[in-house]
Tab-separated table of N, CA and C in Angstrom:
chain	number	residue	atom	x	y	z
C	1151	MET	N	84.834	137.460	132.170
C	1151	MET	CA	84.168	138.959	131.654
C	1151	MET	C	84.628	138.566	130.038
C	1152	HIS	N	84.548	139.111	129.548
C	1152	HIS	CA	83.784	139.394	127.632
C	1152	HIS	C	85.161	140.045	127.518
C	1153	THR	N	85.718	140.111	126.554
C	1153	THR	CA	86.891	140.389	125.696
C	1153	THR	C	86.300	141.677	124.370
C	1154	VAL	N	86.189	143.228	124.737
C	1154	VAL	CA	85.862	143.721	123.533
C	1154	VAL	C	86.429	143.915	122.475
C	1155	ARG	N	85.903	144.039	121.823
C	1155	ARG	CA	86.749	143.775	120.458
C	1155	ARG	C	86.575	145.527	119.809
C	1156	ARG	N	87.573	146.219	119.235
C	1156	ARG	CA	87.688	147.961	119.292
C	1156	ARG	C	86.905	147.741	117.474
C	1157	ALA	N	85.857	148.634	117.213
C	1157	ALA	CA	85.534	148.438	115.757
C	1157	ALA	C	86.479	148.472	114.633
C	1158	GLY	N	86.743	148.167	113.704
C	1158	GLY	CA	87.564	148.469	112.545
C	1158	GLY	C	89.251	148.113	112.887
C	1159	ARG	N	88.978	147.055	113.952
C	1159	ARG	CA	90.644	146.719	114.056
C	1159	ARG	C	90.488	145.092	114.265
C	1160	PRO	N	90.616	144.076	113.437
C	1160	PRO	CA	90.571	142.463	113.335
C	1160	PRO	C	91.849	142.429	114.583
C	1161	ASP	N	91.882	140.479	114.826
C	1161	ASP	CA	91.939	140.104	116.032
C	1161	ASP	C	93.183	139.457	115.437
C	1162	PRO	N	94.375	140.253	115.461
C	1162	PRO	CA	95.816	139.620	115.068
C	1162	PRO	C	95.616	137.799	114.715
C	1163	LEU	N	95.321	137.246	115.787
C	1163	LEU	CA	94.643	135.979	115.917
C	1163	LEU	C	94.664	135.666	115.054
C	1164	ASP	N	93.490	135.652	114.476
C	1164	ASP	CA	92.611	134.952	113.369
C	1164	ASP	C	93.170	134.399	112.411
C	1165	PRO	N	94.315	135.483	111.474
C	1165	PRO	CA	94.847	134.620	110.297
C	1165	PRO	C	96.139	133.806	110.603
C	1166	VAL	N	96.642	133.894	111.896
C	1166	VAL	CA	97.381	133.191	112.510
C	1166	VAL	C	96.726	131.597	112.678
C	1167	LEU	N	95.468	131.659	113.388
C	1167	LEU	CA	95.118	130.571	113.461
C	1167	LEU	C	94.329	130.012	112.401
C	1168	ALA	N	93.944	130.747	111.021
C	1168	ALA	CA	92.746	129.643	110.334
C	1168	ALA	C	94.530	129.084	109.703
C	1169	THR	N	95.725	129.999	109.042
C	1169	THR	CA	96.853	129.415	108.472
C	1169	THR	C	96.902	127.603	109.311
C	1170	TRP	N	96.720	127.986	110.583
C	1170	TRP	CA	97.182	127.125	111.468
C	1170	TRP	C	96.319	125.592	111.310
C	1171	ILE	N	95.164	126.392	111.174
C	1171	ILE	CA	93.661	125.117	111.235
C	1171	ILE	C	93.981	124.242	109.549
C	1172	TYR	N	94.496	125.053	108.511
C	1172	TYR	CA	94.777	125.079	107.214
C	1172	TYR	C	96.117	123.947	106.753
C	1173	VAL	N	96.859	124.239	107.763
C	1173	VAL	CA	97.578	123.563	107.401
C	1173	VAL	C	97.705	121.918	108.558
C	1174	LYS	N	97.139	121.805	109.313
C	1174	LYS	CA	97.108	120.451	109.901
C	1174	LYS	C	95.924	120.040	109.334
C	1175	LEU	N	95.052	120.098	108.053
C	1175	LEU	CA	93.849	119.826	107.733
C	1175	LEU	C	94.839	119.326	106.192
C	1176	THR	N	95.463	120.169	105.867
C	1176	THR	CA	96.502	119.669	104.689
C	1176	THR	C	97.202	118.371	105.159
C	1177	ALA	N	97.484	118.264	106.407
C	1177	ALA	CA	98.476	117.178	106.904
C	1177	ALA	C	97.557	116.187	106.997
C	1178	MET	N	96.429	116.076	107.093
C	1178	MET	CA	95.638	115.085	107.640
C	1178	MET	C	95.350	114.736	106.498
C	1179	LEU	N	94.894	115.156	105.564
C	1179	LEU	CA	94.205	114.344	104.012
C	1179	LEU	C	95.642	114.203	103.566
C	1180	TRP	N	96.424	114.552	103.246
C	1180	TRP	CA	97.828	114.102	102.714
C	1180	TRP	C	98.003	112.553	103.153
C	1181	GLN	N	97.898	112.273	104.429
C	1181	GLN	CA	97.897	111.099	104.944
C	1181	GLN	C	96.776	109.956	104.315
C	1182	CYS	N	95.795	110.297	103.926
C	1182	CYS	CA	94.718	110.171	103.290
C	1182	CYS	C	94.633	109.737	102.192
C	1183	MET	N	95.856	110.048	100.850
C	1183	MET	CA	96.449	109.521	100.388
C	1183	MET	C	97.036	107.846	100.122
C	1184	VAL	N	95.982	107.349	99.941
C	1184	VAL	CA	96.988	105.857	99.838
C	1184	VAL	C	97.748	105.719	98.605
C	1185	PHE	N	98.383	105.421	97.463
C	1185	PHE	CA	98.632	105.105	96.526
C	1185	PHE	C	99.365	106.229	96.860
C	1186	LEU	N	100.164	106.899	98.227
C	1186	LEU	CA	101.073	107.539	98.329
C	1186	LEU	C	102.651	107.120	98.375
C	1187	ARG	N	101.399	105.400	99.808
C	1187	ARG	CA	102.128	104.320	100.743
C	1187	ARG	C	102.601	105.587	101.471
C	1188	THR	N	101.772	106.239	102.122
C	1188	THR	CA	101.558	106.865	103.554
C	1188	THR	C	101.634	106.012	104.282
C	1189	ASP	N	101.528	106.213	106.420
C	1189	ASP	CA	101.119	105.590	106.937
C	1189	ASP	C	100.201	105.042	107.158
C	1190	LEU	N	99.111	105.401	106.327
C	1190	LEU	CA	97.922	105.075	106.660
C	1190	LEU	C	98.090	103.718	105.467
C	1191	TYR	N	99.101	103.492	105.203
C	1191	TYR	CA	99.412	102.814	104.187
C	1191	TYR	C	99.278	101.642	104.741
C	1192	ALA	N	100.575	101.952	105.807
C	1192	ALA	CA	101.487	101.137	106.105
C	1192	ALA	C	100.556	100.393	107.313
C	1193	VAL	N	99.097	101.040	108.110
C	1193	VAL	CA	98.623	100.566	108.813
C	1193	VAL	C	96.999	99.316	108.404
C	1194	LEU	N	96.351	100.599	106.698
C	1194	LEU	CA	96.156	99.207	105.791
C	1194	LEU	C	96.456	98.187	105.751
C	1195	VAL	N	97.645	97.974	105.408
C	1195	VAL	CA	98.815	96.545	104.950
C	1195	VAL	C	98.769	95.731	106.011
C	1196	ASN	N	98.657	96.047	107.476
C	1196	ASN	CA	98.456	95.221	108.612
C	1196	ASN	C	97.118	95.141	108.911
C	1197	ALA	N	96.312	95.925	108.845
C	1197	ALA	CA	94.911	95.294	109.063
C	1197	ALA	C	94.371	94.490	108.644
C	1198	LEU	N	94.550	94.679	107.248
C	1198	LEU	CA	93.559	93.652	105.949
C	1198	LEU	C	94.641	92.399	105.917
C	1199	GLY	N	95.812	92.551	106.401
C	1199	GLY	CA	96.734	91.516	106.277
C	1199	GLY	C	97.141	90.992	104.828
C	1200	CYS	N	97.675	92.335	103.941
C	1200	CYS	CA	98.023	91.944	102.737
C	1200	CYS	C	99.337	92.148	102.432
C	1201	ARG	N	99.901	91.363	101.170
C	1201	ARG	CA	101.357	91.919	101.469
C	1201	ARG	C	101.633	92.636	100.711
C	1202	ASN	N	100.406	92.860	99.321
C	1202	ASN	CA	100.942	93.651	98.461
C	1202	ASN	C	99.614	94.061	98.423
C	1203	LEU	N	99.372	95.234	99.135
C	1203	LEU	CA	98.062	95.976	99.135
C	1203	LEU	C	98.086	97.016	97.675
C	1204	TRP	N	99.294	97.301	97.151
C	1204	TRP	CA	99.217	98.082	96.186
C	1204	TRP	C	98.848	96.972	94.682
C	1205	ARG	N	99.032	95.783	94.643
C	1205	ARG	CA	99.063	94.796	93.146
C	1205	ARG	C	97.638	94.419	93.401
C	1206	VAL	N	96.715	94.219	94.912
C	1206	VAL	CA	95.430	93.859	94.822
C	1206	VAL	C	94.790	95.189	94.719
C	1207	SER	N	95.030	96.212	95.358
C	1207	SER	CA	94.236	97.094	94.405
C	1207	SER	C	93.676	97.574	93.296
C	1208	THR	N	95.580	97.419	92.519
C	1208	THR	CA	95.162	97.722	91.339
C	1208	THR	C	94.350	96.811	90.249
C	1209	LEU	N	94.533	94.809	91.290
C	1209	LEU	CA	93.524	94.132	90.513
C	1209	LEU	C	91.859	94.447	90.330
C	1210	MET	N	91.243	94.543	91.598
C	1210	MET	CA	90.270	95.085	91.989
C	1210	MET	C	89.957	96.445	90.999
C	1211	LEU	N	90.794	97.697	90.842
C	1211	LEU	CA	90.641	98.333	89.796
C	1211	LEU	C	90.449	98.195	88.691
C	1212	ARG	N	90.922	97.544	88.412
C	1212	ARG	CA	90.722	96.611	86.653
C	1212	ARG	C	89.599	95.435	86.427
C	1213	ARG	N	89.135	94.618	87.891
C	1213	ARG	CA	87.841	93.983	87.705
C	1213	ARG	C	86.942	94.758	86.843
C	1214	ALA	N	86.723	95.950	88.123
C	1214	ALA	CA	85.855	96.760	88.209
C	1214	ALA	C	85.470	97.234	86.737
C	1215	VAL	N	86.571	97.534	86.048
C	1215	VAL	CA	86.343	98.776	84.865
C	1215	VAL	C	86.473	97.617	83.720
C	1216	GLY	N	86.791	96.300	84.158
C	1216	GLY	CA	86.627	95.490	82.953
C	1216	GLY	C	87.444	95.160	81.931
C	1217	ARG	N	89.134	95.405	82.420
C	1217	ARG	CA	90.111	95.298	82.127
C	1217	ARG	C	91.076	93.927	82.637
C	1218	LEU	N	90.758	93.500	83.029
C	1218	LEU	CA	90.942	91.938	83.329
C	1218	LEU	C	91.512	90.795	83.072
C	1219	GLY	N	92.434	90.235	82.540
C	1219	GLY	CA	92.577	88.782	81.751
C	1219	GLY	C	92.712	88.399	82.709
C	1220	ALA	N	92.572	87.173	82.243
C	1220	ALA	CA	92.959	85.650	83.265
C	1220	ALA	C	94.056	85.716	83.272
C	1221	THR	N	95.335	86.399	82.291
C	1221	THR	CA	96.888	85.886	82.509
C	1221	THR	C	96.839	87.005	83.996
C	1222	ARG	N	96.678	88.284	84.044
C	1222	ARG	CA	96.695	88.901	85.363
C	1222	ARG	C	96.249	88.192	86.605
C	1223	LEU	N	95.456	87.381	86.682
C	1223	LEU	CA	94.856	87.069	87.812
C	1223	LEU	C	95.934	85.983	88.492
C	1224	GLN	N	97.357	85.147	87.569
C	1224	GLN	CA	97.842	84.726	88.691
C	1224	GLN	C	98.762	85.826	89.113
C	1225	VAL	N	99.153	85.687	90.753
C	1225	VAL	CA	100.157	86.425	91.465
C	1225	VAL	C	101.103	85.723	91.546
């Protein structure tokens, strides 16, 4: 059976559902912010076998920008 909406009356579930979807998407995107060292950071550290992923990523970024000196290479 199909539910018929009456003209001029919005479904009260629409704003609630939209808010719930927004909250869930925001939480998922927050986990992708690796610089905050969230759970995703821990997964990447374990998967890549890096003990100090923060230092490795910083050195890689500096090398890419060209601001890495020879003295910074020693860990």
